[in-house]
Amino acid sequence: MSFKKHHIKISFRIISLSILTAMQVSLTIAQDSLGFKGQVSSWLMINARNELPVYAGVRYIPQLDYSIPLKNNKKFDFEASANIYGNAGFHPFDSLNSDGKIKPYRLWARYSSQQLEIRAGLQKINFGSASLLRPLMWFDQVDPRDPLKLTDGVWGILGRYYFLNNINVWMWGLYGNNDPRGWEIMGNNKNFPEAGGRIQLPLGKGDAALSFNHRMADSRNLAGLIPEFSEIPENKLGFDMKLDLAIGCWLEGSWVNRQKNLGVFTNQEILNAGLDYTVGVGNGLYLIFEQLLASNDQKAFSFQNTVSFSLLSASYPVGIFDNLSGIVYFDWKNKKSYNFINWQKQYNNVSLFLIGYWNPEVYNIPAQGDVQNLFAGRGLQFMFVWNH
């Protein structure tokens, strides 16, 4: 009888351990997380000299995130978001021009561990050391004046591996991205993928990197401007370095070679050198200076058709909830300056922006997004942003 009691106790313990193990497995599964957030923004721009002096719009970016944790700090995660917007420019009591669209913004799946990341789908890919005028803006078109830093993504797969000695290697393959990006003047041939890679190495108190990308460009949409070819093999070679010394300093460059005779558009060279420093005045004045030199030439590195821009950016936190910033571009070829000032006020999840600008009527800042003509002349822009 005593043996049976012990047997019952042992069986009860085994059952209890089984239940606890099942509960632990259940808890592990329950760690999968599903999240939803979004960003609502609206803006109103007034520029008396524009053909449509009043311009207004609204945008909503809903985002769904799902994460599946695995053993040994590995995980799968997913992101899906959309860009839903509408805008209208109008001349009071005279004319109206409106536009709107719903399109995917991000749509990717990712596997990651402590040293490896593989991400596939519609995603943002950017790199380089420059802050504002970026020669390595190969796959995005972030406008430094945009408080939200919005940019369309690219379809493809990206792999990154981080070695323990701080070396990291990137490799990517892209397909289905037909429109020009960044500094490109022509789109891709939709029948060909593009591929490239990047290696980044530690360098003293900073790092240095080399990047490469190959694609098949298509110039048929530029009829009359340059020779028409449906297949133009194009190679991009980039380098960048950044050092954190007494001040931050960087150097970044890109060379694009197209293997067809496109006249002055056969080769493109872009160089950027920059500095940043926080001056110990008041709450701290953060300054960025960049010097850009860009050229399109028939012969590589002849620099016969150059444009040169200097840029100075300043940012100062007025208080806990307010920040004042400004950007000045100077176009050395045309001897003209572009001036932007931005006041930001933060209320928990709500941000308010008041942007003023004073620019030439003919707007020539390179690679600055799709709405650059709205910033020609003088005007004001008010922006409301709510993150939920």
mmCIF file of C-alpha atoms in Angstrom:
data_model
loop_
_atom_site.group_PDB
_atom_site.id
_atom_site.type_symbol
_atom_site.label_atom_id
_atom_site.label_comp_id
_atom_site.label_asym_id
_atom_site.label_seq_id
_atom_site.Cartn_x
_atom_site.Cartn_y
_atom_site.Cartn_z
ATOM 1 C CA MET A 1 0.000 0.000 0.000
ATOM 2 C CA SER A 2 2.889 2.331 0.800
ATOM 3 C CA PHE A 3 4.413 1.604 -2.641
ATOM 4 C CA LYS A 4 1.161 2.651 -4.358
ATOM 5 C CA LYS A 5 1.147 5.974 -2.500
ATOM 6 C CA HIS A 6 4.684 6.725 -3.670
ATOM 7 C CA HIS A 7 3.734 5.665 -7.175
ATOM 8 C CA ILE A 8 0.755 8.058 -7.134
ATOM 9 C CA LYS A 9 2.979 10.900 -5.863
ATOM 10 C CA ILE A 10 5.581 10.269 -8.587
ATOM 11 C CA SER A 11 2.879 10.141 -11.275
ATOM 12 C CA PHE A 12 1.396 13.376 -9.964
ATOM 13 C CA ARG A 13 4.808 15.054 -10.145
ATOM 14 C CA ILE A 14 5.347 13.844 -13.714
ATOM 15 C CA ILE A 15 1.925 15.167 -14.718
ATOM 16 C CA SER A 16 2.662 18.477 -12.982
ATOM 17 C CA LEU A 17 6.000 18.825 -14.757
ATOM 18 C CA SER A 18 4.311 18.048 -18.072
ATOM 19 C CA ILE A 19 1.702 20.726 -17.429
ATOM 20 C CA LEU A 20 4.400 23.262 -16.473
ATOM 21 C CA THR A 21 6.402 22.405 -19.595
ATOM 22 C CA ALA A 22 3.301 22.835 -21.736
ATOM 23 C CA MET A 23 2.629 26.174 -20.045
ATOM 24 C CA GLN A 24 6.198 27.313 -20.761
ATOM 25 C CA VAL A 25 5.809 26.345 -24.426
ATOM 26 C CA SER A 26 2.514 28.204 -24.491
ATOM 27 C CA LEU A 27 4.140 31.262 -22.930
ATOM 28 C CA THR A 28 6.943 31.100 -25.526
ATOM 29 C CA ILE A 29 4.382 31.049 -28.325
ATOM 30 C CA ALA A 30 2.530 33.895 -26.630
ATOM 31 C CA GLN A 31 5.634 36.054 -26.981
ATOM 32 C CA ASP A 32 4.797 36.510 -30.649
ATOM 33 C CA SER A 33 3.756 40.124 -30.949
ATOM 34 C CA LEU A 34 1.372 41.949 -33.233
ATOM 35 C CA GLY A 35 1.434 45.721 -33.278
ATOM 36 C CA PHE A 36 -0.369 48.469 -35.119
ATOM 37 C CA LYS A 37 0.601 52.113 -35.372
ATOM 38 C CA GLY A 38 0.275 54.934 -37.828
ATOM 39 C CA GLN A 39 1.125 58.477 -38.756
ATOM 40 C CA VAL A 40 -1.341 61.158 -39.830
ATOM 41 C CA SER A 41 0.042 64.336 -41.370
ATOM 42 C CA SER A 42 -1.484 67.354 -43.047
ATOM 43 C CA TRP A 43 0.059 70.476 -44.524
ATOM 44 C CA LEU A 44 -0.831 73.866 -45.903
ATOM 45 C CA MET A 45 1.562 75.847 -48.083
ATOM 46 C CA ILE A 46 1.136 79.463 -49.166
ATOM 47 C CA ASN A 47 3.305 80.919 -51.915
ATOM 48 C CA ALA A 48 1.875 83.998 -53.635
ATOM 49 C CA ARG A 49 4.136 83.656 -56.690
ATOM 50 C CA ASN A 50 3.243 80.058 -57.542
ATOM 51 C CA GLU A 51 0.765 79.393 -60.330
ATOM 52 C CA LEU A 52 -1.374 77.757 -57.614
ATOM 53 C CA PRO A 53 -0.576 79.887 -54.540
ATOM 54 C CA VAL A 54 -2.366 77.686 -52.000
ATOM 55 C CA TYR A 55 -1.386 74.024 -51.688
ATOM 56 C CA ALA A 56 -2.803 71.616 -49.098
ATOM 57 C CA GLY A 57 -2.730 67.899 -48.454
ATOM 58 C CA VAL A 58 -3.226 65.045 -46.017
ATOM 59 C CA ARG A 59 -1.409 61.725 -45.637
ATOM 60 C CA TYR A 60 -1.962 58.578 -43.579
ATOM 61 C CA ILE A 61 0.634 55.816 -43.170
ATOM 62 C CA PRO A 62 -0.838 52.840 -41.251
ATOM 63 C CA GLN A 63 1.735 50.233 -40.203
ATOM 64 C CA LEU A 64 1.267 46.627 -39.074
ATOM 65 C CA ASP A 65 4.167 44.779 -37.375
ATOM 66 C CA TYR A 66 4.391 41.096 -36.463
ATOM 67 C CA SER A 67 7.322 39.439 -34.692
ATOM 68 C CA ILE A 68 8.066 35.740 -34.022
ATOM 69 C CA PRO A 69 10.929 35.192 -31.548
ATOM 70 C CA LEU A 70 13.071 32.086 -31.997
ATOM 71 C CA LYS A 71 15.768 30.413 -29.917
ATOM 72 C CA ASN A 72 19.205 31.979 -29.368
ATOM 73 C CA ASN A 73 18.093 35.579 -29.971
ATOM 74 C CA LYS A 74 16.858 34.863 -33.478
ATOM 75 C CA LYS A 75 13.535 36.007 -34.857
ATOM 76 C CA PHE A 76 11.258 36.481 -37.829
ATOM 77 C CA ASP A 77 9.502 39.816 -38.180
ATOM 78 C CA PHE A 78 7.253 41.418 -40.749
ATOM 79 C CA GLU A 79 6.173 44.956 -41.620
ATOM 80 C CA ALA A 80 3.352 46.141 -43.853
ATOM 81 C CA SER A 81 2.450 49.801 -44.335
ATOM 82 C CA ALA A 82 0.676 51.943 -46.912
ATOM 83 C CA ASN A 83 1.045 55.497 -48.159
ATOM 84 C CA ILE A 84 -2.441 57.018 -48.492
ATOM 85 C CA TYR A 85 -2.447 60.642 -49.542
ATOM 86 C CA GLY A 86 -4.341 63.362 -51.301
ATOM 87 C CA ASN A 87 -3.348 66.916 -52.125
ATOM 88 C CA ALA A 88 -4.677 69.893 -53.987
ATOM 89 C CA GLY A 89 -3.273 73.144 -55.270
ATOM 90 C CA PHE A 90 -5.643 75.958 -56.057
ATOM 91 C CA HIS A 91 -5.908 79.574 -56.991
ATOM 92 C CA PRO A 92 -8.851 80.992 -55.014
ATOM 93 C CA PHE A 93 -11.993 81.387 -57.164
ATOM 94 C CA ASP A 94 -10.052 80.499 -60.310
ATOM 95 C CA SER A 95 -8.458 77.045 -60.699
ATOM 96 C CA LEU A 96 -7.919 73.758 -58.875
ATOM 97 C CA ASN A 97 -5.525 70.836 -59.401
ATOM 98 C CA SER A 98 -5.856 67.754 -57.178
ATOM 99 C CA ASP A 99 -4.118 64.405 -56.866
ATOM 100 C CA GLY A 100 -4.277 61.351 -54.613
ATOM 101 C CA LYS A 101 -3.040 57.800 -54.371
ATOM 102 C CA ILE A 102 -2.967 54.638 -52.270
ATOM 103 C CA LYS A 103 0.199 52.586 -52.615
ATOM 104 C CA PRO A 104 2.324 50.215 -50.506
ATOM 105 C CA TYR A 105 4.972 52.002 -48.467
ATOM 106 C CA ARG A 106 6.785 49.049 -46.834
ATOM 107 C CA LEU A 107 6.053 45.338 -47.235
ATOM 108 C CA TRP A 108 8.846 43.051 -46.070
ATOM 109 C CA ALA A 109 9.737 39.930 -44.111
ATOM 110 C CA ARG A 110 13.009 39.551 -42.193
ATOM 111 C CA TYR A 111 15.033 36.834 -40.502
ATOM 112 C CA SER A 112 17.643 38.087 -38.050
ATOM 113 C CA SER A 113 20.144 36.837 -35.509
ATOM 114 C CA GLN A 114 22.835 38.606 -33.522
ATOM 115 C CA GLN A 115 25.092 38.856 -36.598
ATOM 116 C CA LEU A 116 22.905 38.159 -39.633
ATOM 117 C CA GLU A 117 19.930 39.893 -41.208
ATOM 118 C CA ILE A 118 18.046 38.880 -44.374
ATOM 119 C CA ARG A 119 15.144 41.105 -45.437
ATOM 120 C CA ALA A 120 12.961 40.608 -48.518
ATOM 121 C CA GLY A 121 10.207 42.762 -49.996
ATOM 122 C CA LEU A 122 9.497 46.483 -50.364
ATOM 123 C CA GLN A 123 12.012 48.171 -48.080
ATOM 124 C CA LYS A 124 14.178 51.218 -47.476
ATOM 125 C CA ILE A 125 17.872 50.756 -48.297
ATOM 126 C CA ASN A 126 20.268 53.598 -47.550
ATOM 127 C CA PHE A 127 23.855 53.956 -46.429
ATOM 128 C CA GLY A 128 26.783 56.349 -46.485
ATOM 129 C CA SER A 129 28.405 58.898 -44.215
ATOM 130 C CA ALA A 130 27.075 62.187 -45.649
ATOM 131 C CA SER A 131 24.164 63.780 -43.789
ATOM 132 C CA LEU A 132 22.244 65.940 -46.265
ATOM 133 C CA LEU A 133 23.701 66.077 -49.798
ATOM 134 C CA ARG A 134 24.368 62.359 -50.257
ATOM 135 C CA PRO A 135 26.236 60.989 -53.309
ATOM 136 C CA LEU A 136 25.284 57.444 -52.208
ATOM 137 C CA MET A 137 21.564 58.141 -52.409
ATOM 138 C CA TRP A 138 21.201 55.155 -54.749
ATOM 139 C CA PHE A 139 17.925 53.636 -53.532
ATOM 140 C CA ASP A 140 16.071 56.421 -51.710
ATOM 141 C CA GLN A 141 15.262 60.092 -52.109
ATOM 142 C CA VAL A 142 15.080 61.538 -48.600
ATOM 143 C CA ASP A 143 14.729 65.320 -48.663
ATOM 144 C CA PRO A 144 16.718 66.937 -45.802
ATOM 145 C CA ARG A 145 14.050 69.657 -45.533
ATOM 146 C CA ASP A 146 11.299 67.085 -44.929
ATOM 147 C CA PRO A 147 10.670 66.768 -41.165
ATOM 148 C CA LEU A 148 9.215 63.275 -41.706
ATOM 149 C CA LYS A 149 12.093 61.976 -43.896
ATOM 150 C CA LEU A 150 9.657 60.068 -46.118
ATOM 151 C CA THR A 151 10.871 58.116 -49.140
ATOM 152 C CA ASP A 152 9.547 55.322 -51.346
ATOM 153 C CA GLY A 153 11.133 51.913 -50.887
ATOM 154 C CA VAL A 154 12.567 49.440 -53.390
ATOM 155 C CA TRP A 155 11.581 45.831 -54.101
ATOM 156 C CA GLY A 156 14.327 43.321 -53.443
ATOM 157 C CA ILE A 157 16.256 41.207 -50.965
ATOM 158 C CA LEU A 158 19.000 42.530 -48.694
ATOM 159 C CA GLY A 159 21.446 40.490 -46.647
ATOM 160 C CA ARG A 160 23.775 41.934 -44.008
ATOM 161 C CA TYR A 161 26.371 40.126 -41.913
ATOM 162 C CA TYR A 162 28.125 41.773 -38.954
ATOM 163 C CA PHE A 163 31.489 40.284 -37.960
ATOM 164 C CA LEU A 164 32.676 40.489 -34.365
ATOM 165 C CA ASN A 165 35.569 42.751 -35.391
ATOM 166 C CA ASN A 166 33.064 45.438 -36.572
ATOM 167 C CA ILE A 167 33.393 44.587 -40.263
ATOM 168 C CA ASN A 168 30.015 44.278 -41.965
ATOM 169 C CA VAL A 169 29.102 43.055 -45.438
ATOM 170 C CA TRP A 170 25.936 43.850 -47.399
ATOM 171 C CA MET A 171 24.587 42.119 -50.512
ATOM 172 C CA TRP A 172 21.381 42.919 -52.382
ATOM 173 C CA GLY A 173 19.359 41.990 -55.432
ATOM 174 C CA LEU A 174 16.535 44.226 -56.676
ATOM 175 C CA TYR A 175 13.763 43.769 -59.217
ATOM 176 C CA GLY A 176 10.666 45.687 -60.289
ATOM 177 C CA ASN A 177 11.975 49.182 -59.521
ATOM 178 C CA ASN A 178 11.572 51.055 -62.770
ATOM 179 C CA ASP A 179 11.537 54.733 -61.785
ATOM 180 C CA PRO A 180 14.669 56.907 -61.391
ATOM 181 C CA ARG A 181 15.935 57.259 -57.797
ATOM 182 C CA GLY A 182 18.208 59.741 -56.113
ATOM 183 C CA TRP A 183 20.635 61.246 -58.639
ATOM 184 C CA GLU A 184 19.504 59.040 -61.536
ATOM 185 C CA ILE A 185 18.230 60.730 -64.694
ATOM 186 C CA MET A 186 16.751 57.562 -66.224
ATOM 187 C CA GLY A 187 14.865 54.530 -64.954
ATOM 188 C CA ASN A 188 15.599 50.810 -65.061
ATOM 189 C CA ASN A 189 14.809 48.369 -67.836
ATOM 190 C CA LYS A 190 12.011 46.377 -66.174
ATOM 191 C CA ASN A 191 13.192 43.086 -67.700
ATOM 192 C CA PHE A 192 16.509 43.054 -65.838
ATOM 193 C CA PRO A 193 17.304 42.798 -62.114
ATOM 194 C CA GLU A 194 20.030 44.825 -60.449
ATOM 195 C CA ALA A 195 22.512 43.660 -57.838
ATOM 196 C CA GLY A 196 25.324 44.964 -55.690
ATOM 197 C CA GLY A 197 27.058 44.939 -52.352
ATOM 198 C CA ARG A 198 28.942 46.899 -49.732
ATOM 199 C CA ILE A 199 31.765 46.236 -47.276
ATOM 200 C CA GLN A 200 32.320 48.495 -44.292
ATOM 201 C CA LEU A 201 35.551 48.410 -42.240
ATOM 202 C CA PRO A 202 36.597 50.019 -38.940
ATOM 203 C CA LEU A 203 39.085 52.848 -39.433
ATOM 204 C CA GLY A 204 40.632 54.364 -36.302
ATOM 205 C CA LYS A 205 37.912 56.425 -34.626
ATOM 206 C CA GLY A 206 35.460 55.804 -37.453
ATOM 207 C CA ASP A 207 34.853 53.587 -40.444
ATOM 208 C CA ALA A 208 35.234 53.399 -44.213
ATOM 209 C CA ALA A 209 33.297 51.523 -46.880
ATOM 210 C CA LEU A 210 33.154 50.591 -50.556
ATOM 211 C CA SER A 211 29.850 50.019 -52.384
ATOM 212 C CA PHE A 212 28.934 48.694 -55.839
ATOM 213 C CA ASN A 213 25.736 48.336 -57.857
ATOM 214 C CA HIS A 214 24.994 47.120 -61.388
ATOM 215 C CA ARG A 215 21.757 47.717 -63.278
ATOM 216 C CA MET A 216 20.397 47.941 -66.827
ATOM 217 C CA ALA A 217 19.188 51.493 -67.453
ATOM 218 C CA ASP A 218 16.632 52.580 -70.067
ATOM 219 C CA SER A 219 16.804 56.045 -71.688
ATOM 220 C CA ARG A 220 13.758 55.780 -73.969
ATOM 221 C CA ASN A 221 11.680 57.970 -71.650
ATOM 222 C CA LEU A 222 14.126 60.842 -72.294
ATOM 223 C CA ALA A 223 13.524 61.060 -76.030
ATOM 224 C CA GLY A 224 15.120 64.138 -77.520
ATOM 225 C CA LEU A 225 17.335 64.807 -74.502
ATOM 226 C CA ILE A 226 19.854 61.978 -74.827
ATOM 227 C CA PRO A 227 20.301 59.039 -77.246
ATOM 228 C CA GLU A 228 17.618 56.362 -76.850
ATOM 229 C CA PHE A 229 18.673 52.894 -75.681
ATOM 230 C CA SER A 230 16.521 50.226 -74.067
ATOM 231 C CA GLU A 231 19.529 48.477 -72.512
ATOM 232 C CA ILE A 232 22.355 50.527 -70.980
ATOM 233 C CA PRO A 233 24.678 48.547 -68.661
ATOM 234 C CA GLU A 234 25.434 50.855 -65.739
ATOM 235 C CA ASN A 235 27.916 50.426 -62.896
ATOM 236 C CA LYS A 236 27.933 52.498 -59.727
ATOM 237 C CA LEU A 237 31.027 52.577 -57.525
ATOM 238 C CA GLY A 238 30.925 54.412 -54.208
ATOM 239 C CA PHE A 239 33.149 55.068 -51.230
ATOM 240 C CA ASP A 240 32.578 56.761 -47.902
ATOM 241 C CA MET A 241 34.401 57.318 -44.645
ATOM 242 C CA LYS A 242 33.570 59.035 -41.374
ATOM 243 C CA LEU A 243 35.829 59.911 -38.432
ATOM 244 C CA ASP A 244 34.805 61.101 -34.966
ATOM 245 C CA LEU A 245 37.659 63.384 -33.971
ATOM 246 C CA ALA A 246 37.371 66.669 -32.082
ATOM 247 C CA ILE A 247 34.717 67.308 -34.716
ATOM 248 C CA GLY A 248 32.919 64.827 -36.908
ATOM 249 C CA CYS A 249 34.185 64.720 -40.498
ATOM 250 C CA TRP A 250 33.290 62.635 -43.533
ATOM 251 C CA LEU A 251 34.007 62.107 -47.197
ATOM 252 C CA GLU A 252 31.636 60.403 -49.629
ATOM 253 C CA GLY A 253 31.730 59.897 -53.369
ATOM 254 C CA SER A 254 30.030 58.078 -56.223
ATOM 255 C CA TRP A 255 31.073 57.321 -59.817
ATOM 256 C CA VAL A 256 28.458 56.157 -62.315
ATOM 257 C CA ASN A 257 29.638 54.733 -65.638
ATOM 258 C CA ARG A 258 27.137 53.929 -68.420
ATOM 259 C CA GLN A 259 28.486 51.639 -71.133
ATOM 260 C CA LYS A 260 26.796 53.412 -74.042
ATOM 261 C CA ASN A 261 27.709 56.736 -75.625
ATOM 262 C CA LEU A 262 25.251 59.135 -73.969
ATOM 263 C CA GLY A 263 27.305 62.258 -74.496
ATOM 264 C CA VAL A 264 27.844 64.190 -71.272
ATOM 265 C CA PHE A 265 25.609 61.682 -69.441
ATOM 266 C CA THR A 266 28.000 58.770 -70.033
ATOM 267 C CA ASN A 267 29.736 59.353 -66.690
ATOM 268 C CA GLN A 268 28.643 60.994 -63.464
ATOM 269 C CA GLU A 269 30.884 61.907 -60.525
ATOM 270 C CA ILE A 270 29.618 63.239 -57.186
ATOM 271 C CA LEU A 271 31.789 64.167 -54.180
ATOM 272 C CA ASN A 272 30.792 65.379 -50.724
ATOM 273 C CA ALA A 273 32.964 66.507 -47.802
ATOM 274 C CA GLY A 274 31.383 67.468 -44.503
ATOM 275 C CA LEU A 275 31.826 68.433 -40.850
ATOM 276 C CA ASP A 276 29.533 68.499 -37.843
ATOM 277 C CA TYR A 277 29.983 69.936 -34.352
ATOM 278 C CA THR A 278 27.887 70.916 -31.359
ATOM 279 C CA VAL A 279 28.779 74.366 -30.063
ATOM 280 C CA GLY A 280 28.458 74.676 -26.279
ATOM 281 C CA VAL A 281 26.139 77.663 -26.348
ATOM 282 C CA GLY A 282 22.919 77.583 -24.308
ATOM 283 C CA ASN A 283 21.240 74.221 -24.883
ATOM 284 C CA GLY A 284 23.773 73.305 -27.583
ATOM 285 C CA LEU A 285 23.867 74.532 -31.188
ATOM 286 C CA TYR A 286 24.347 71.644 -33.629
ATOM 287 C CA LEU A 287 26.022 72.626 -36.920
ATOM 288 C CA ILE A 288 26.568 70.707 -40.162
ATOM 289 C CA PHE A 289 28.597 71.953 -43.130
ATOM 290 C CA GLU A 290 28.801 70.073 -46.421
ATOM 291 C CA GLN A 291 30.461 70.851 -49.741
ATOM 292 C CA LEU A 292 29.155 69.054 -52.825
ATOM 293 C CA LEU A 293 30.719 68.801 -56.291
ATOM 294 C CA ALA A 294 28.821 66.983 -59.061
ATOM 295 C CA SER A 295 29.618 66.583 -62.750
ATOM 296 C CA ASN A 296 28.226 64.815 -65.825
ATOM 297 C CA ASP A 297 30.885 64.163 -68.468
ATOM 298 C CA GLN A 298 31.474 62.147 -71.590
ATOM 299 C CA LYS A 299 34.959 61.285 -70.308
ATOM 300 C CA ALA A 300 35.208 60.059 -66.723
ATOM 301 C CA PHE A 301 36.638 62.508 -64.174
ATOM 302 C CA SER A 302 37.100 65.354 -66.633
ATOM 303 C CA PHE A 303 34.820 67.590 -64.480
ATOM 304 C CA GLN A 304 33.855 69.827 -67.392
ATOM 305 C CA ASN A 305 30.145 70.193 -66.538
ATOM 306 C CA THR A 306 30.157 70.758 -62.814
ATOM 307 C CA VAL A 307 27.737 72.097 -60.250
ATOM 308 C CA SER A 308 28.889 73.001 -56.759
ATOM 309 C CA PHE A 309 26.788 73.509 -53.635
ATOM 310 C CA SER A 310 27.716 74.528 -50.116
ATOM 311 C CA LEU A 311 25.289 73.716 -47.325
ATOM 312 C CA LEU A 312 25.080 74.923 -43.738
ATOM 313 C CA SER A 313 22.533 73.418 -41.352
ATOM 314 C CA ALA A 314 21.928 74.588 -37.776
ATOM 315 C CA SER A 315 19.648 73.153 -35.094
ATOM 316 C CA TYR A 316 18.971 74.564 -31.632
ATOM 317 C CA PRO A 317 16.643 73.147 -28.920
ATOM 318 C CA VAL A 318 14.870 76.239 -27.588
ATOM 319 C CA GLY A 319 13.320 74.248 -24.749
ATOM 320 C CA ILE A 320 11.958 70.820 -23.908
ATOM 321 C CA PHE A 321 9.182 71.039 -26.522
ATOM 322 C CA ASP A 322 10.580 73.457 -29.121
ATOM 323 C CA ASN A 323 13.358 73.226 -31.685
ATOM 324 C CA LEU A 324 14.538 75.810 -34.200
ATOM 325 C CA SER A 325 16.502 74.745 -37.270
ATOM 326 C CA GLY A 326 17.590 76.159 -40.586
ATOM 327 C CA ILE A 327 19.326 75.141 -43.814
ATOM 328 C CA VAL A 328 21.134 77.386 -46.297
ATOM 329 C CA TYR A 329 22.268 76.093 -49.699
ATOM 330 C CA PHE A 330 24.542 78.176 -51.926
ATOM 331 C CA ASP A 331 24.744 77.425 -55.646
ATOM 332 C CA TRP A 332 28.216 78.540 -56.739
ATOM 333 C CA LYS A 333 27.526 78.156 -60.464
ATOM 334 C CA ASN A 334 24.485 80.444 -60.469
ATOM 335 C CA LYS A 335 25.517 82.523 -57.422
ATOM 336 C CA LYS A 336 22.162 81.969 -55.698
ATOM 337 C CA SER A 337 21.193 80.889 -52.187
ATOM 338 C CA TYR A 338 18.297 78.747 -50.930
ATOM 339 C CA ASN A 339 17.074 79.398 -47.398
ATOM 340 C CA PHE A 340 14.822 77.331 -45.117
ATOM 341 C CA ILE A 341 13.883 77.843 -41.463
ATOM 342 C CA ASN A 342 11.796 75.425 -39.401
ATOM 343 C CA TRP A 343 10.155 75.803 -35.994
ATOM 344 C CA GLN A 344 9.036 72.516 -34.409
ATOM 345 C CA LYS A 345 6.815 72.149 -31.347
ATOM 346 C CA GLN A 346 6.230 68.743 -29.757
ATOM 347 C CA TYR A 347 3.174 67.719 -27.699
ATOM 348 C CA ASN A 348 3.479 64.029 -26.751
ATOM 349 C CA ASN A 349 2.452 62.281 -30.011
ATOM 350 C CA VAL A 350 1.647 65.504 -31.875
ATOM 351 C CA SER A 351 4.216 67.632 -33.722
ATOM 352 C CA LEU A 352 3.657 71.044 -35.277
ATOM 353 C CA PHE A 353 6.001 72.535 -37.887
ATOM 354 C CA LEU A 354 6.154 76.033 -39.308
ATOM 355 C CA ILE A 355 8.533 76.239 -42.282
ATOM 356 C CA GLY A 356 9.529 79.413 -44.058
ATOM 357 C CA TYR A 357 11.591 79.566 -47.258
ATOM 358 C CA TRP A 358 13.163 82.205 -49.490
ATOM 359 C CA ASN A 359 14.508 80.770 -52.730
ATOM 360 C CA PRO A 360 15.202 81.702 -56.362
ATOM 361 C CA GLU A 361 12.257 81.521 -58.780
ATOM 362 C CA VAL A 362 14.213 78.961 -60.846
ATOM 363 C CA TYR A 363 14.774 76.037 -58.478
ATOM 364 C CA ASN A 364 17.999 74.063 -59.075
ATOM 365 C CA ILE A 365 18.771 72.176 -55.839
ATOM 366 C CA PRO A 366 19.752 68.654 -57.020
ATOM 367 C CA ALA A 367 18.037 65.411 -55.997
ATOM 368 C CA GLN A 368 15.544 66.912 -53.579
ATOM 369 C CA GLY A 369 12.325 64.956 -54.108
ATOM 370 C CA ASP A 370 9.245 65.313 -56.282
ATOM 371 C CA VAL A 371 7.720 68.548 -54.912
ATOM 372 C CA GLN A 372 10.749 70.803 -55.236
ATOM 373 C CA ASN A 373 8.998 73.303 -57.525
ATOM 374 C CA LEU A 374 6.602 74.123 -54.681
ATOM 375 C CA PHE A 375 9.554 75.644 -52.827
ATOM 376 C CA ALA A 376 10.511 78.065 -55.581
ATOM 377 C CA GLY A 377 10.207 81.696 -54.527
ATOM 378 C CA ARG A 378 9.067 82.733 -51.053
ATOM 379 C CA GLY A 379 6.461 81.055 -48.913
ATOM 380 C CA LEU A 380 5.278 79.417 -45.699
ATOM 381 C CA GLN A 381 4.327 75.846 -44.919
ATOM 382 C CA PHE A 382 2.434 74.651 -41.854
ATOM 383 C CA MET A 383 2.475 70.932 -41.005
ATOM 384 C CA PHE A 384 0.549 68.906 -38.435
ATOM 385 C CA VAL A 385 1.735 65.372 -37.537
ATOM 386 C CA TRP A 386 0.106 62.839 -35.211
ATOM 387 C CA ASN A 387 1.748 59.495 -34.426
ATOM 388 C CA HIS A 388 -0.507 56.869 -32.834
#
